[in-house]
Amino acid sequence: MKTPTELNAKTIPRILAPKRKKFSWDMFSSVATLIPSLILLGVFVYGFIGWTVYVSFSQWNSLIPNFNSAGFLNYSIIFSSYRFQSDLRNIVVFTAFFIIACLIVGLFLALLIDQKIKVEGFFRSIFLFPMAISFVVTGVVWSWILNPSTGVNLILKAFGWKSLPSWFLSTTIAPNWPFGQIQLGIPVALLAVLIAAVWQMSGFAMAVYLAGLRGISDEIKEAARIDGSGVFRMFFSIILPQLRGTTTTIIIILTAASLKIFGLIYAMTGPGQQFLTDMPSLNMFQTTFQGDQFAQGAAIAIVLLLMIAIFIVPYLIVTLRQGDDA
């Protein structure tokens, strides 16, 4: 007869050992469905990222491919160029103002629509409509509206406005601090592009904020009212903290959209005078496909990818951890 010690020595490992999942056709079909997507994703996303990294370290700066190693020479060239330094200044300014403006306008519109007005659906569609338009179309339309010799300047002139704005043709940088080859500050010409971009994307912020507002419990609002909270205190102490996660999501998505903006700039202003409205994405396109500097264009693409990853990767890590904790 086996002693209790001998029984435990055999049974405990079986209990502690992870149970093997039995094969099922549902599991097989799920994996089989995912495999083609994973292969395509690996080839056309991560494969081409790896290829771009490889090209960025090569000497392929002509029509004839040359894959001899150039080390970090291409990165050194782009970072020392006046155009790329201007691009970095422009993208930082554009992204900061673009996100702030979209958050303010989007939240303001969402608060208005959340008042349960009768024509809510109509206004929601009106504000979301610009998102359905291509960035290229938006760029063309706003280049007509903000053209210094036509467009809105004619209205300002009719009202007696003396010093008409030059919009995207302005060469002013405020406050214009010299830094290396460039001047730090806000290129005034970039404001015209900002107006067009905010007009198109603030509807997205409005839609996400509206969903966030609808997710706030009425009981919390009612409790705050009973405690004597006014409109402003309820907004800053109840509503705004509840929208923290929503705001983070909007910031991440708008940051990614801002860093890779191309169509709007290409159609509306191009690089602009003295590259005041130029962006890394436009620089990469012209360097690669019009200048045939493939290695330098790949280096710009990798820098742009790293800039986007700085914002996206932490967000994905936090999202995955929240999913595991749920």
Coordinates of N, CA and C in Angstrom, one line a residue, residues 106-107 110-111 113-114 124 203-218 220-221 235 238-250:
G106 N -12.8 70.5 -30.6 CA -13.5 69.2 -30.5 C -14.3 69.1 -29.2
L107 N -13.7 69.5 -28.1 CA -14.4 69.4 -26.8 C -15.5 70.4 -26.7
A110 N -18.3 69.1 -28.8 CA -19.0 67.9 -28.2 C -19.8 68.4 -27.0
L111 N -19.4 69.4 -26.2 CA -20.2 69.9 -25.1 C -21.5 70.5 -25.6
I113 N -23.1 69.7 -28.5 CA -24.0 68.6 -29.0 C -24.5 67.8 -27.9
D114 N -23.8 67.7 -26.8 CA -24.2 66.8 -25.6 C -25.4 67.5 -24.8
R124 N -24.0 66.9 -35.8 CA -22.9 65.9 -35.8 C -22.4 65.5 -37.1
G203 N -13.5 67.6 -36.2 CA -14.7 66.7 -36.1 C -14.4 65.4 -35.5
F204 N -13.2 64.8 -35.8 CA -12.8 63.6 -35.2 C -12.7 63.7 -33.7
A205 N -12.1 64.8 -33.2 CA -12.0 65.0 -31.8 C -13.4 65.2 -31.2
M206 N -14.2 65.9 -31.9 CA -15.6 66.0 -31.4 C -16.3 64.7 -31.2
A207 N -16.2 63.8 -32.2 CA -16.9 62.5 -32.1 C -16.4 61.7 -30.9
V208 N -15.0 61.7 -30.7 CA -14.5 60.9 -29.6 C -14.9 61.5 -28.3
Y209 N -14.8 62.8 -28.2 CA -15.2 63.4 -26.9 C -16.7 63.2 -26.6
L210 N -17.5 63.2 -27.7 CA -18.9 63.0 -27.5 C -19.2 61.6 -26.9
A211 N -18.5 60.6 -27.4 CA -18.6 59.3 -26.9 C -18.1 59.2 -25.5
G212 N -17.0 60.0 -25.2 CA -16.6 60.0 -23.8 C -17.6 60.7 -22.8
L213 N -18.2 61.7 -23.3 CA -19.2 62.4 -22.5 C -20.4 61.5 -22.2
R214 N -20.8 60.8 -23.2 CA -22.0 59.9 -23.1 C -21.6 58.8 -22.1
G215 N -20.3 58.5 -21.9 CA -20.0 57.4 -21.0 C -19.9 57.8 -19.6
I216 N -20.0 59.1 -19.3 CA -20.0 59.6 -17.9 C -21.3 59.3 -17.3
S217 N -21.3 58.7 -16.1 CA -22.6 58.3 -15.5 C -23.4 59.6 -15.0
D218 N -24.7 59.5 -15.3 CA -25.5 60.6 -14.8 C -25.6 60.7 -13.3
I220 N -23.1 60.4 -11.2 CA -22.0 61.2 -10.8 C -22.3 62.7 -11.0
K221 N -22.9 63.1 -12.1 CA -23.2 64.5 -12.3 C -24.3 64.9 -11.4
F235 N -17.4 71.0 -14.6 CA -16.6 70.7 -15.8 C -15.1 70.4 -15.4
I238 N -15.2 67.2 -12.5 CA -15.9 66.0 -12.8 C -15.7 65.5 -14.2
I239 N -16.1 66.4 -15.1 CA -16.1 66.0 -16.5 C -14.7 65.8 -17.1
L240 N -13.9 66.9 -16.9 CA -12.5 66.8 -17.5 C -11.7 65.7 -17.0
P241 N -11.7 65.4 -15.7 CA -10.9 64.2 -15.2 C -11.4 62.9 -15.8
Q242 N -12.8 62.8 -16.0 CA -13.3 61.6 -16.6 C -12.9 61.4 -18.0
L243 N -12.6 62.5 -18.7 CA -12.2 62.4 -20.1 C -10.7 62.3 -20.3
R244 N -10.0 62.0 -19.3 CA -8.5 61.9 -19.4 C -8.1 60.8 -20.4
G245 N -8.7 59.6 -20.3 CA -8.3 58.6 -21.2 C -8.7 58.9 -22.6
T246 N -9.9 59.5 -22.8 CA -10.3 60.0 -24.1 C -9.4 61.0 -24.7
T247 N -8.9 61.9 -23.9 CA -8.0 62.9 -24.4 C -6.7 62.3 -24.8
T248 N -6.2 61.3 -24.0 CA -5.0 60.7 -24.4 C -5.1 60.0 -25.7
T249 N -6.2 59.3 -26.0 CA -6.4 58.6 -27.2 C -6.4 59.6 -28.4
I250 N -7.1 60.7 -28.2 CA -7.2 61.7 -29.3 C -5.8 62.3 -29.6

